[in-house]
Short mmCIF file of C-alpha atoms and ligand atoms in Angstrom, two decimals:
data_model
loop_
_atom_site.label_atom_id
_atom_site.label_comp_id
_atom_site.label_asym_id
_atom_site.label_seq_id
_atom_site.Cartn_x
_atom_site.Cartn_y
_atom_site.Cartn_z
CA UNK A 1 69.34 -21.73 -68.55
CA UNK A 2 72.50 -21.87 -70.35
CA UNK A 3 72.02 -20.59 -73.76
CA UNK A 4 74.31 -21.88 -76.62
CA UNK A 5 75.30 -19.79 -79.69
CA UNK A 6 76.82 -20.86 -82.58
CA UNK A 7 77.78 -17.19 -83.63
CA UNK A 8 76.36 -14.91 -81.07
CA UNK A 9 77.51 -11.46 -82.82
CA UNK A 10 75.47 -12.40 -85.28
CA UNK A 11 72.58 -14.22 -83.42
CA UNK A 12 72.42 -11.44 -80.91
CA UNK A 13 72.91 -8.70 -83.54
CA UNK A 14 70.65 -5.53 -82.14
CA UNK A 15 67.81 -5.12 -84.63
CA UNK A 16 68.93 -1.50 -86.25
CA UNK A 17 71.99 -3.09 -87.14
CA UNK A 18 70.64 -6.16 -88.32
CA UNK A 19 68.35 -4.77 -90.42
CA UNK A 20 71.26 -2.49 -91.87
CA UNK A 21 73.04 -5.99 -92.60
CA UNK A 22 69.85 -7.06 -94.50
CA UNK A 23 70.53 -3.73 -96.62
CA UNK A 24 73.62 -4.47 -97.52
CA UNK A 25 73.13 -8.07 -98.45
CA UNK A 26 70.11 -7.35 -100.41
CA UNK A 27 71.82 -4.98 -102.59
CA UNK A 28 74.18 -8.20 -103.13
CA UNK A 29 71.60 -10.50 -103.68
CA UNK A 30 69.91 -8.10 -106.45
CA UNK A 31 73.16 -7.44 -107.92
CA UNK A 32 72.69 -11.67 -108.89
CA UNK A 33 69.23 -11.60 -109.84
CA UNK A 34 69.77 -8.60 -112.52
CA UNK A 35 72.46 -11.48 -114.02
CA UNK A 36 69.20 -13.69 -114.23
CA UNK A 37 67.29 -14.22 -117.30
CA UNK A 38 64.29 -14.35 -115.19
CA UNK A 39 64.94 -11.36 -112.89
CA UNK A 40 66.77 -9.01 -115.14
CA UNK A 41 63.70 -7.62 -117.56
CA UNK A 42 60.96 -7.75 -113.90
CA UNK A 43 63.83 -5.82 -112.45
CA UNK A 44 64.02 -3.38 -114.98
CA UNK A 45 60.55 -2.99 -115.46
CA UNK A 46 60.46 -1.65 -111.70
CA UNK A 47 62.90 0.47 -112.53
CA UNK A 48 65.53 -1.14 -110.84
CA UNK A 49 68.98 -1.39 -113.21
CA UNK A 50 71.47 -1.47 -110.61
CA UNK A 51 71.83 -2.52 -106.81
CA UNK A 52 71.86 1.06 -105.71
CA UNK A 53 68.14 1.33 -107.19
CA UNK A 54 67.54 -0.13 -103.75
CA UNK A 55 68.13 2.57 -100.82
CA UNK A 56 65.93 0.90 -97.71
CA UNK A 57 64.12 -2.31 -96.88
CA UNK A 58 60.97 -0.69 -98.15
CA UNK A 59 62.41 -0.89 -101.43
CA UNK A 60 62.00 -4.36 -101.67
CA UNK A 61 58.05 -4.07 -101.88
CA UNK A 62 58.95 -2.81 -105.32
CA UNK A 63 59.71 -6.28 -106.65
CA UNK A 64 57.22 -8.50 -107.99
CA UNK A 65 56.39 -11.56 -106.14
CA UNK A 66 58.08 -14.85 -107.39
CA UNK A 67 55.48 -18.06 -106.89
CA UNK A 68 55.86 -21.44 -107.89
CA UNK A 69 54.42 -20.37 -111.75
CA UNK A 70 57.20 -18.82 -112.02
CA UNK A 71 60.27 -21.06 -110.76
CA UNK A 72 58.35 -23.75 -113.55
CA UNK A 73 58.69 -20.74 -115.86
CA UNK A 74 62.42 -20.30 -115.75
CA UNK A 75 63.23 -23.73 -115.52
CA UNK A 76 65.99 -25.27 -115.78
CA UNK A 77 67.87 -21.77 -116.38
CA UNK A 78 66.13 -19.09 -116.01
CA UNK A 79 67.20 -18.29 -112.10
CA UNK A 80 70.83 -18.59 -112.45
CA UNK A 81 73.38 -16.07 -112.46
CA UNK A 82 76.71 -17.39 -112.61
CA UNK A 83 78.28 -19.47 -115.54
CA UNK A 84 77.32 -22.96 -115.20
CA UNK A 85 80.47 -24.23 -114.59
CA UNK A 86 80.64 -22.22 -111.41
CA UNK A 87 77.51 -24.18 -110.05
CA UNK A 88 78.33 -27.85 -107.88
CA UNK A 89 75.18 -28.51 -106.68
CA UNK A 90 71.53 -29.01 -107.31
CA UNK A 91 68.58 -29.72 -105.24
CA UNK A 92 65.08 -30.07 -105.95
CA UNK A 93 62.06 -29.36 -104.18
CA UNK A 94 60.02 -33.03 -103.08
CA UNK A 95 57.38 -31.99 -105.46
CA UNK A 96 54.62 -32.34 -102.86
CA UNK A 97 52.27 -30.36 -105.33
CA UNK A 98 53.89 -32.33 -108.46
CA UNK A 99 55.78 -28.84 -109.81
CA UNK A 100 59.59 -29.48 -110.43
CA UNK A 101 61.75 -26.77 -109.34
CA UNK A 102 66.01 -26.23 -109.39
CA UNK A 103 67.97 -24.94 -107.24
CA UNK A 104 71.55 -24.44 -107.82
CA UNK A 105 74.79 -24.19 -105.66
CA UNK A 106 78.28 -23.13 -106.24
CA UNK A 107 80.97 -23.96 -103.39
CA UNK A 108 80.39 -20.93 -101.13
CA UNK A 109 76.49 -20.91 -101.04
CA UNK A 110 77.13 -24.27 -99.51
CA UNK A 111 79.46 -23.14 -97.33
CA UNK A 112 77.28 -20.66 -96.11
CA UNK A 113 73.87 -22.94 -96.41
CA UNK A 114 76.06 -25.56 -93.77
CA UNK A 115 76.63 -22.26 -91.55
CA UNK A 116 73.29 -21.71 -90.94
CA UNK A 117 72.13 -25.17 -90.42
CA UNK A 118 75.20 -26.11 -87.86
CA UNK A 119 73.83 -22.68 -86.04
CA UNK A 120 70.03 -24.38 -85.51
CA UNK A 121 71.80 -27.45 -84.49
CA UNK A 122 73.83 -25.99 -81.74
CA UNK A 123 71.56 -23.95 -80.55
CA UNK A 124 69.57 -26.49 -79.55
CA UNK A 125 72.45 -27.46 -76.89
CA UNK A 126 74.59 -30.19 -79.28
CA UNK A 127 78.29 -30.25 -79.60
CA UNK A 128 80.83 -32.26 -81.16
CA UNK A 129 80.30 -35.17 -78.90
CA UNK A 130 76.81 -35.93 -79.81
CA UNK A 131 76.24 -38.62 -82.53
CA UNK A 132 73.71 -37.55 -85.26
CA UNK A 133 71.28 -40.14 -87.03
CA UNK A 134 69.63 -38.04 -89.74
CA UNK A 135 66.85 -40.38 -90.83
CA UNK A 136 65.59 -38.31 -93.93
CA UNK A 137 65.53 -39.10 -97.03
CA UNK A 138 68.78 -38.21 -99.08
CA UNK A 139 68.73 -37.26 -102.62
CA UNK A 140 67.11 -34.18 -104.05
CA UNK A 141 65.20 -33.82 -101.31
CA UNK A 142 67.47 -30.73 -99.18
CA UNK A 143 66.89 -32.51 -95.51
CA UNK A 144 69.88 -34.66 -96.15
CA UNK A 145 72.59 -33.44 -97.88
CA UNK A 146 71.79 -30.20 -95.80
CA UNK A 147 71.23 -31.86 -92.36
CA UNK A 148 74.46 -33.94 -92.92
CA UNK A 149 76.73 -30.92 -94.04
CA UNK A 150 75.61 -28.77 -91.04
CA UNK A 151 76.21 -31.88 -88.56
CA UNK A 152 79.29 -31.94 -89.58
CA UNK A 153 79.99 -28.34 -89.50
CA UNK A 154 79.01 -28.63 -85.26
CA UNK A 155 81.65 -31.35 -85.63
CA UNK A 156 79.63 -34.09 -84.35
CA UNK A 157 79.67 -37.83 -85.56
CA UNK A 158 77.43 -38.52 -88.77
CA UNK A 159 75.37 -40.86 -89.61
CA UNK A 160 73.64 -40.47 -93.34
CA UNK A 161 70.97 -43.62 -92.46
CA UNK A 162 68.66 -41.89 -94.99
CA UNK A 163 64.43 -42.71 -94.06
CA UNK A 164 63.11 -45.80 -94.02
CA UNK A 165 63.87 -49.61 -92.83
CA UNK A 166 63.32 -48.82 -88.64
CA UNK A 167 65.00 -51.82 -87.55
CA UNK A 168 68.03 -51.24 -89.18
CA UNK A 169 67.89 -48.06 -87.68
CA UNK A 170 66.96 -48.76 -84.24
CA UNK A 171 70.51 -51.01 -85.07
CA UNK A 172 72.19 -47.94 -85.99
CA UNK A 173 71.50 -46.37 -82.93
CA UNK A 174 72.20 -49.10 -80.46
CA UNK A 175 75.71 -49.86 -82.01
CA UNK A 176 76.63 -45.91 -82.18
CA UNK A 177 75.18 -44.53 -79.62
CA UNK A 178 72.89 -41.85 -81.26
CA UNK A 179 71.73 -39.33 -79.51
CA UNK A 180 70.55 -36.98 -81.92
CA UNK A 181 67.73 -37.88 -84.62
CA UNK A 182 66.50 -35.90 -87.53
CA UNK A 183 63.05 -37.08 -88.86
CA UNK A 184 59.30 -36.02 -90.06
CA UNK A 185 57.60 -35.97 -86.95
CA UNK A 186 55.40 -38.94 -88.74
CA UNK A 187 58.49 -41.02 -89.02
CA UNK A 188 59.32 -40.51 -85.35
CA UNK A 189 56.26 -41.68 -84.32
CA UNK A 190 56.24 -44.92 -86.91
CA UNK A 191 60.03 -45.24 -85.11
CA UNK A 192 58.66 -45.37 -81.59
CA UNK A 193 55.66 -47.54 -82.55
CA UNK A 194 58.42 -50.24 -83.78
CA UNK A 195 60.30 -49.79 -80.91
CA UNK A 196 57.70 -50.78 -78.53
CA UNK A 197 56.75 -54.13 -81.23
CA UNK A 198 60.45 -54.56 -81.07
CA UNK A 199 60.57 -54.54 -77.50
CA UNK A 200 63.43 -52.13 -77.84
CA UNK A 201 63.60 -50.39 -74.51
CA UNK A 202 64.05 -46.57 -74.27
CA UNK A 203 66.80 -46.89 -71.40
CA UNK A 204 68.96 -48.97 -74.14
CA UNK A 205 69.39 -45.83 -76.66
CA UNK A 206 71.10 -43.05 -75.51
CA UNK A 207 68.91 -40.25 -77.46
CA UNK A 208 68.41 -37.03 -76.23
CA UNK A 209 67.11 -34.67 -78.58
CA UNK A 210 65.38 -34.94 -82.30
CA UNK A 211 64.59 -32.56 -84.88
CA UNK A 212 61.33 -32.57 -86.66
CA UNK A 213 60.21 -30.80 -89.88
CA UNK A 214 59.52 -31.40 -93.66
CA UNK A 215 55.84 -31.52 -92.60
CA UNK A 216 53.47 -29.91 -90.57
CA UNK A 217 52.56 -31.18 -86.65
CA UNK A 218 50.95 -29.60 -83.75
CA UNK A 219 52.67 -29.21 -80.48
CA UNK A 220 50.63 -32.05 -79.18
CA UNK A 221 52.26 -34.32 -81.60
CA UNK A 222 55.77 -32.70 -80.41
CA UNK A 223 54.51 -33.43 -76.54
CA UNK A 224 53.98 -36.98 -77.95
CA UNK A 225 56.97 -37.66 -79.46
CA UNK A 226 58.59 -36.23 -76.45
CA UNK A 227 56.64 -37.97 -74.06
CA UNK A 228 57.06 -41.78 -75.95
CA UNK A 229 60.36 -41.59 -76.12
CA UNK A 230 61.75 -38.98 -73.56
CA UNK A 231 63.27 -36.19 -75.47
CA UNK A 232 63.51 -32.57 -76.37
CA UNK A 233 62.18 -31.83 -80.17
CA UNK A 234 62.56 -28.93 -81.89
CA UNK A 235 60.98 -27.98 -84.76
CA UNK A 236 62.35 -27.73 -88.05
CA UNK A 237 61.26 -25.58 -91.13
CA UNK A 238 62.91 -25.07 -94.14
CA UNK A 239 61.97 -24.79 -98.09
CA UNK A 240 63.98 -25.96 -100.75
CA UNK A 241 63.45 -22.63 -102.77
CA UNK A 242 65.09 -21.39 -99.78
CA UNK A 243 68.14 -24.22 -99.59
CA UNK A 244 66.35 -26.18 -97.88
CA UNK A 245 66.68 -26.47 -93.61
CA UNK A 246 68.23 -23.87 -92.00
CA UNK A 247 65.64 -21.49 -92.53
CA UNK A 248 64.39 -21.20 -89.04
CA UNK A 249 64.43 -23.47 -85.92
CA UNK A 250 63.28 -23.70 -82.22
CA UNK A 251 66.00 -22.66 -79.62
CA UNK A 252 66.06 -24.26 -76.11
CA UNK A 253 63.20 -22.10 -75.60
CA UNK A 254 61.16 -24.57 -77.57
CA UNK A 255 58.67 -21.44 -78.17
CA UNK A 256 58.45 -20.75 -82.04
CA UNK A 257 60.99 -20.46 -84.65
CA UNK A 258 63.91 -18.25 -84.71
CA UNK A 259 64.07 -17.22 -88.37
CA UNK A 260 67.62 -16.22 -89.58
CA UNK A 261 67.25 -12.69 -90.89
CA UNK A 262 71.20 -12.10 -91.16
CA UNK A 263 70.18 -14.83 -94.46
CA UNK A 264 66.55 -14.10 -95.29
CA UNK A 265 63.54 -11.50 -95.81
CA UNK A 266 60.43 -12.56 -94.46
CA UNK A 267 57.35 -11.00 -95.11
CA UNK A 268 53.96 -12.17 -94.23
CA UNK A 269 51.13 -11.18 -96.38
CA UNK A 270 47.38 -11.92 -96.77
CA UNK A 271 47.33 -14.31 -99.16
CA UNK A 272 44.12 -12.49 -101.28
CA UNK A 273 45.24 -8.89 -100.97
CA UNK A 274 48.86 -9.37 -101.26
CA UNK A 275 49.08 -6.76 -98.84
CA UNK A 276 51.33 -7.10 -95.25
CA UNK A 277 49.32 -8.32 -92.45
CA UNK A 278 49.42 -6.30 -89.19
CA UNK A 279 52.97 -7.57 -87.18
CA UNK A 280 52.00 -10.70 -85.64
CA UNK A 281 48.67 -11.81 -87.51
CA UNK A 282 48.58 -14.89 -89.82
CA UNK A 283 49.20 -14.98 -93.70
CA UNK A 284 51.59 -16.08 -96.07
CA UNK A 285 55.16 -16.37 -95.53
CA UNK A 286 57.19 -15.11 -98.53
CA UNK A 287 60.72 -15.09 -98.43
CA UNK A 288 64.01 -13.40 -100.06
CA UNK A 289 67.06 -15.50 -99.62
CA UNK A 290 70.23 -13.10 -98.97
CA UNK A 291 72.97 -15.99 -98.92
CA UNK A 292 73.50 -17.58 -101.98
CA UNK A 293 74.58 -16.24 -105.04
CA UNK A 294 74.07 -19.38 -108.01
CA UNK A 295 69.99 -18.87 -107.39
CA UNK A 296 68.73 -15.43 -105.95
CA UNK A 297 65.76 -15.71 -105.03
CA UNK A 298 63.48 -12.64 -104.47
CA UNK A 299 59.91 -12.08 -102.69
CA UNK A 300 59.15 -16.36 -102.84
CA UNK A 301 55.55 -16.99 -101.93
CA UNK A 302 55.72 -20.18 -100.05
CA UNK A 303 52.34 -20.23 -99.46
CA UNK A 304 52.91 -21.37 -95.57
CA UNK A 305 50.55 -19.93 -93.60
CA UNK A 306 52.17 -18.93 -90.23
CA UNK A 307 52.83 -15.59 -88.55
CA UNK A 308 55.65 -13.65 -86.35
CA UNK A 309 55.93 -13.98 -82.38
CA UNK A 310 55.68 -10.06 -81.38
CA UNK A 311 57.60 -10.73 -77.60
CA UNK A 312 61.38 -11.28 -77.32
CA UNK A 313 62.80 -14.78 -76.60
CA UNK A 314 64.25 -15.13 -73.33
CA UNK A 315 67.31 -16.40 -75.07
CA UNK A 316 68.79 -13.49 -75.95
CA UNK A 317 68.70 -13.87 -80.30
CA UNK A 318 67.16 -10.74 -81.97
CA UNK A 319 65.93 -12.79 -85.25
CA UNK A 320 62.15 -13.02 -84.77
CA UNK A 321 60.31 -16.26 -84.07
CA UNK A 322 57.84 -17.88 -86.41
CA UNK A 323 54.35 -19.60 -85.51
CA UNK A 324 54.66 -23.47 -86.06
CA UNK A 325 53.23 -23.51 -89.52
CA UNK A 326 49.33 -24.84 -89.80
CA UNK A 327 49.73 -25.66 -93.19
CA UNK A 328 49.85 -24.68 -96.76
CA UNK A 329 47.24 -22.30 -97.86
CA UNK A 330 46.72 -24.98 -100.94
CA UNK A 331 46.50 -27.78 -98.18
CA UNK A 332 42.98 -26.47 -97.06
CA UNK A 333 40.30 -28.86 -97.47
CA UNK A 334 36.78 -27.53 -98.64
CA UNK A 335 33.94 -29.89 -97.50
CA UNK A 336 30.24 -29.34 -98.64
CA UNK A 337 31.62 -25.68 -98.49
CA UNK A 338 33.46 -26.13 -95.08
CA UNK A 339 36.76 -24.66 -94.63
CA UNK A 340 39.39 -26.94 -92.53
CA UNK A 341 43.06 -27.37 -92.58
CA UNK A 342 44.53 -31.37 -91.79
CA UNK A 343 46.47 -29.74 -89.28
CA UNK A 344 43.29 -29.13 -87.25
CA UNK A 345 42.27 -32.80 -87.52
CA UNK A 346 45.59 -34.12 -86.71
CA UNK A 347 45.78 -31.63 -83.58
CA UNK A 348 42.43 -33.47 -82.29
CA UNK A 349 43.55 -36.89 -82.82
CA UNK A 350 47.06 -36.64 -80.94
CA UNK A 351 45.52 -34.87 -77.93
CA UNK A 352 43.46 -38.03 -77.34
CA UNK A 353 45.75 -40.55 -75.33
CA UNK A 354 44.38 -43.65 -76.77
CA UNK A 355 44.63 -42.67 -80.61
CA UNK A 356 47.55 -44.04 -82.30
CA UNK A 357 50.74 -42.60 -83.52
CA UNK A 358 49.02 -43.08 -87.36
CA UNK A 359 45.76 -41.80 -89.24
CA UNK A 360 44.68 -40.79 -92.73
CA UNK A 361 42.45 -38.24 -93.88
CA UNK A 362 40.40 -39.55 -97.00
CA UNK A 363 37.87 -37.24 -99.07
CA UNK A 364 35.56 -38.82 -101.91
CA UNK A 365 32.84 -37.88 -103.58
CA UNK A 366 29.37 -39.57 -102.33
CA UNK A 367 26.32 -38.37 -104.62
CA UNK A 368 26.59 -34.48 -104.58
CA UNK A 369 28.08 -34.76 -101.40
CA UNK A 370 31.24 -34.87 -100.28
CA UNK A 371 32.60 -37.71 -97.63
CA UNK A 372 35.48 -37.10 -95.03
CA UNK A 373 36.50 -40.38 -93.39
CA UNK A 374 39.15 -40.34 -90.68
CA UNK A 375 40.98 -43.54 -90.32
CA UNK A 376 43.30 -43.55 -87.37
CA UNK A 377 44.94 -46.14 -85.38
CA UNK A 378 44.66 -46.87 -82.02
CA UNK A 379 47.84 -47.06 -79.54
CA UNK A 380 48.71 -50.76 -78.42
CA UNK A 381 47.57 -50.03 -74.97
CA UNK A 382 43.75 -49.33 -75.91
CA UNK A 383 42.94 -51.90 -78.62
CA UNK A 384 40.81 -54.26 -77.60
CA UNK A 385 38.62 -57.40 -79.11
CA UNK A 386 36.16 -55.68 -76.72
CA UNK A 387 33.67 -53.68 -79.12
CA UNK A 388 32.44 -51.42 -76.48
CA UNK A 389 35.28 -49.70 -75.73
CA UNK A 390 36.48 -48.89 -79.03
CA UNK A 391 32.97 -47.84 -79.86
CA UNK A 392 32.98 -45.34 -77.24
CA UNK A 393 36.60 -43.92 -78.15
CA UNK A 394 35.19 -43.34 -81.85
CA UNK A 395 32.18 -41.55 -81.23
CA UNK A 396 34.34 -39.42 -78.81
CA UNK A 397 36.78 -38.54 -81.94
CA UNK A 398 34.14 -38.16 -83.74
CA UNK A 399 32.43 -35.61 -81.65
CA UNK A 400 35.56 -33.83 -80.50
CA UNK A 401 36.63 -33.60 -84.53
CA UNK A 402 32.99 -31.62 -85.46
CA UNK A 403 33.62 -29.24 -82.72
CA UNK A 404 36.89 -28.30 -84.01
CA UNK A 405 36.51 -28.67 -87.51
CA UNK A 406 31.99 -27.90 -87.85
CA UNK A 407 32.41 -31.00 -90.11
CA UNK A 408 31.09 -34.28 -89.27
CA UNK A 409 33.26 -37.06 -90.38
CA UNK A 410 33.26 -40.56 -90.56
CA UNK A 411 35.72 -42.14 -87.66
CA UNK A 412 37.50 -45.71 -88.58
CA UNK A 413 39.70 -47.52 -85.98
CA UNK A 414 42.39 -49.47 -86.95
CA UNK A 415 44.71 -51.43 -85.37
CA UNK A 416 48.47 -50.37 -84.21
CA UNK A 417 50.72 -50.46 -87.28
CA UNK A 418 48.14 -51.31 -89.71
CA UNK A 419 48.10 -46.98 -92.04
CA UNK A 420 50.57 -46.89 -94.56
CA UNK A 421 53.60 -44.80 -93.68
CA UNK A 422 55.44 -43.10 -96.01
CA UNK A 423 59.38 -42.84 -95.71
CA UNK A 424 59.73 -39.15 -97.08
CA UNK A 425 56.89 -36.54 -95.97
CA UNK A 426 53.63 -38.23 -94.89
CA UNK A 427 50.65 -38.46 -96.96
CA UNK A 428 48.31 -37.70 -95.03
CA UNK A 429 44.98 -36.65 -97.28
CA UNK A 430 43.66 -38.40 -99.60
CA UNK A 431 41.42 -36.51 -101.98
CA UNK A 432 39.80 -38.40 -104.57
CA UNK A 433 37.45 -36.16 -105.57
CA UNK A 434 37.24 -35.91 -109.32
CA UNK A 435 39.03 -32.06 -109.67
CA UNK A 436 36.54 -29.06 -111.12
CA UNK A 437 33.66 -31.26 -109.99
P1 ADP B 1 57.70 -29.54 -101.55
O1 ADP B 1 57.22 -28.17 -101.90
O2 ADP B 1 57.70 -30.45 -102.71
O3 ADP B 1 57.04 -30.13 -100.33
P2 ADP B 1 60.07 -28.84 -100.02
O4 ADP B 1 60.94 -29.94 -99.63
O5 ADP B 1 60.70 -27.59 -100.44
O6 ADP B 1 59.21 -29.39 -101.19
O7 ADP B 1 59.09 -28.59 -98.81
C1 ADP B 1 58.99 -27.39 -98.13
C2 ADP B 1 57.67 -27.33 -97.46
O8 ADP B 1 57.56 -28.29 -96.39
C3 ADP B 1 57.40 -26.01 -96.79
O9 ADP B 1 56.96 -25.06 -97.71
C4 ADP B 1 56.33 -26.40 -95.78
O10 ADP B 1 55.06 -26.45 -96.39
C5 ADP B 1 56.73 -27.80 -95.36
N1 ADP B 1 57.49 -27.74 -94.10
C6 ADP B 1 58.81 -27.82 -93.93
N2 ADP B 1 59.15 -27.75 -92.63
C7 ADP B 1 57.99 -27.60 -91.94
C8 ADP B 1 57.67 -27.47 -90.55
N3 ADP B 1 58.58 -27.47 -89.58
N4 ADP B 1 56.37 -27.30 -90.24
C9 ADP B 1 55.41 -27.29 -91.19
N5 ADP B 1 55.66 -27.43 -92.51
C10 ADP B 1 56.94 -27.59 -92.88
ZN1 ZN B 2 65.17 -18.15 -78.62
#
């Protein structure tokens, strides 16, 4: 294959001098945090007054983690290190887990922040003649403002439709031409599910490729999406503590997630000890961002759960790949005592042909007990007025769910179209357990 690269110095930078970069750039990047309110006394207190306090990589494990606590802490100021009248931007996170956090931008952090996202995008193959729909929500959220800026940094045709209203985007893509999407993988499928209710036919769009992220999916969802509406997808991740997308991304390889390490630190720890896992076990993601200077942002616990690809790519780049992430160590659901992430319900379900492109994950209280329901749709080509049928598929769901998750749930079918979707990240638990119960 013909592999694409957006900067390939940099992309295919040999690891001893990569990590030398990393050096350098952290001494930057701690050079802005001791002008932080927030950083400067933590700093200090590990006996670090100046950027030449830090000699190697290793020095980093001096710092203190940063979590979420902490970004609430120091809001709105706390994290910035230039005069506020250098900043132009400001993003906030989507406030999944209802805790509001700032980030903010001066001209050349997003300059740079565009870099990196243009250098996912083209190395999944694009190039100035593509047309790119990026169906996410705009706003605070980072997916748009960040998608857009690094489409237009490949050069290729824009098209800010924001989430939402799928006819008028099916429209959109008809009268332009798209052939590039960037969605939640949930919105992708509610897309292709109105396509087919549309009667919209695949051979009248000219898509090739999508980008999916914001949320977490399994590769058979990805071999879904793919499969319904004949394209490559490449997975997205990004983390608005982080800028947002352009964190790491799938390259042609479509094998795990090429995390830029010319712009961040990642670490993966185990989430109780705090201590690094062994190189390429699973634990917490924590990242230092070494490309902006408004926001420095130092040892971030994102609480992802994922872990590092030890082997190569066969592409050539030198920044190690990422695990799809499973989920958020917070997302885990506890059941009568029973560990279980969504992620492994939702891998179940899209393996199973006749299971719609929509479910939802619902949790109560029944007695002392708890209850886990999964409602799920059916696809259009297996629903049926014909109770047998649909009795069988739900007692296989059923079934296959307890083997995977050693928790017996409750299986509703629904019909096509009939789960709420969400237009920003999908909701796909719902807990109504009363809390310290
Ligand atoms: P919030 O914390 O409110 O959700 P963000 O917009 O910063 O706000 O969301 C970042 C989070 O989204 C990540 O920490 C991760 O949990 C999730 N995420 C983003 N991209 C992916 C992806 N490709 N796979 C799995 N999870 C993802
Ligand atoms: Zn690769």
């Amino acid at each position: 294959m013909e592999y694409q690269y957006w900067n390939p110095e940099i992309e295919k930078m040999p690891r001893p001098r990569l990590e030398a970069l990393q050096l350098e750039k952290l001494k930057t990047e701690i050079g802005y945090a001791l002008r932080t309110s927030f950083y400067a006394p933590r700093l200090g207190a590990a006996g670090i007054k100046s950027p030449d306090d830090i000699r190697s990589l290793d020095d980093l494990r001096r710092i203190p983690f940063t979590t979420k606590h902490d970004l609430r802490e120091g809001f709105p100021w706390g994290f910035l290190s230039v005069p506020k009248e250098e900043i132009v931007r400001l993003h906030a996170s989507s406030g999944t887990t209802g805790i509001p956090t700032t980030i903010y931008f001066d001209s050349e952090d997003l300059r740079r922040w565009a870099g990196y996202v243009a250098r996912c995008i083209y190395g999944t193959g694009c190039s100035k003649s593509d047309v790119f729909q990026n169906m996410i929500t705009y706003g605070l959220f980072t997916g748009g403002l960040g998608f857009n800026m690094g489409g237009e940094e490949v050069g290729m045709l824009v098209i800010p439709s924001g989430s939402g209203n799928t006819a008028r985007q099916l429209r959109l893509m008809r009268d332009f031409g798209t052939t590039v999407v960037h969605a939640t993988p949930s919105f992708l499928l509610h897309v292709e599910s109105k396509m087919r209710e549309a009667g919209v036919k695949r051979e009248s769009l000219a898509l090739k490729r999508a980008f999916a992220g914001a949320e977490p999916y399994s590769e058979d969802t990805r071999r879904r999406i793919e499969r319904l509406l004949n394209i490559d997808v490449y997975n997205s991740y990004g983390i608005s503590e982080m800028n947002g997308p352009g964190v790491a991304f799938e390259c042609q390889c479509k094998n795990g997630l090429h995390l830029w390490e010319d712009g961040y630190i990642a670490e993966i720890i185990n989430p109780d000890t705090l201590e690094p896992v062994r190189e390429g076990e699973t634990g917490e993601l924590v990242l230092t961002i070494l490309c902006r200077r408004a926001t420095p942002m130092l040892r971030y616990r994102t609480r992802d759960l994922t872990g590092f690809y030890t082997e190569p790519c066969a592409c050539g780049r030198t920044h190690r790949r990422l695990r799809r992430i499973a989920g958020r160590s917070d997302d885990m659901l506890i059941i009568n005592g029973v560990n279980g992430f969504p992620s492994q319900i939702e891998e179940v379900l899209m393996a199973i042909k006749e299971v719609g492109n929509n479910y939802l994950i619902v949790v109560e209280k029944e007695g002392v007990l708890d209850r886990l329901t999964v409602k799920t749709e059916v696809g259009p080509d297996s629903f049926t007025d014909d109770a047998r049928p649909l009795n069988a598929l739900r007692e296989r769901i059923r079934t296959t769910l307890q083997a995977s998750i050693s928790i017996s749930p409750r299986v509703e079918l629904h019909e096509p179209g009939t789960l709420p979707v969400s237009e920003g990240k999908a909701v796909r638990v719902k807990d109504t357990r009363p809390k310290d119960a």
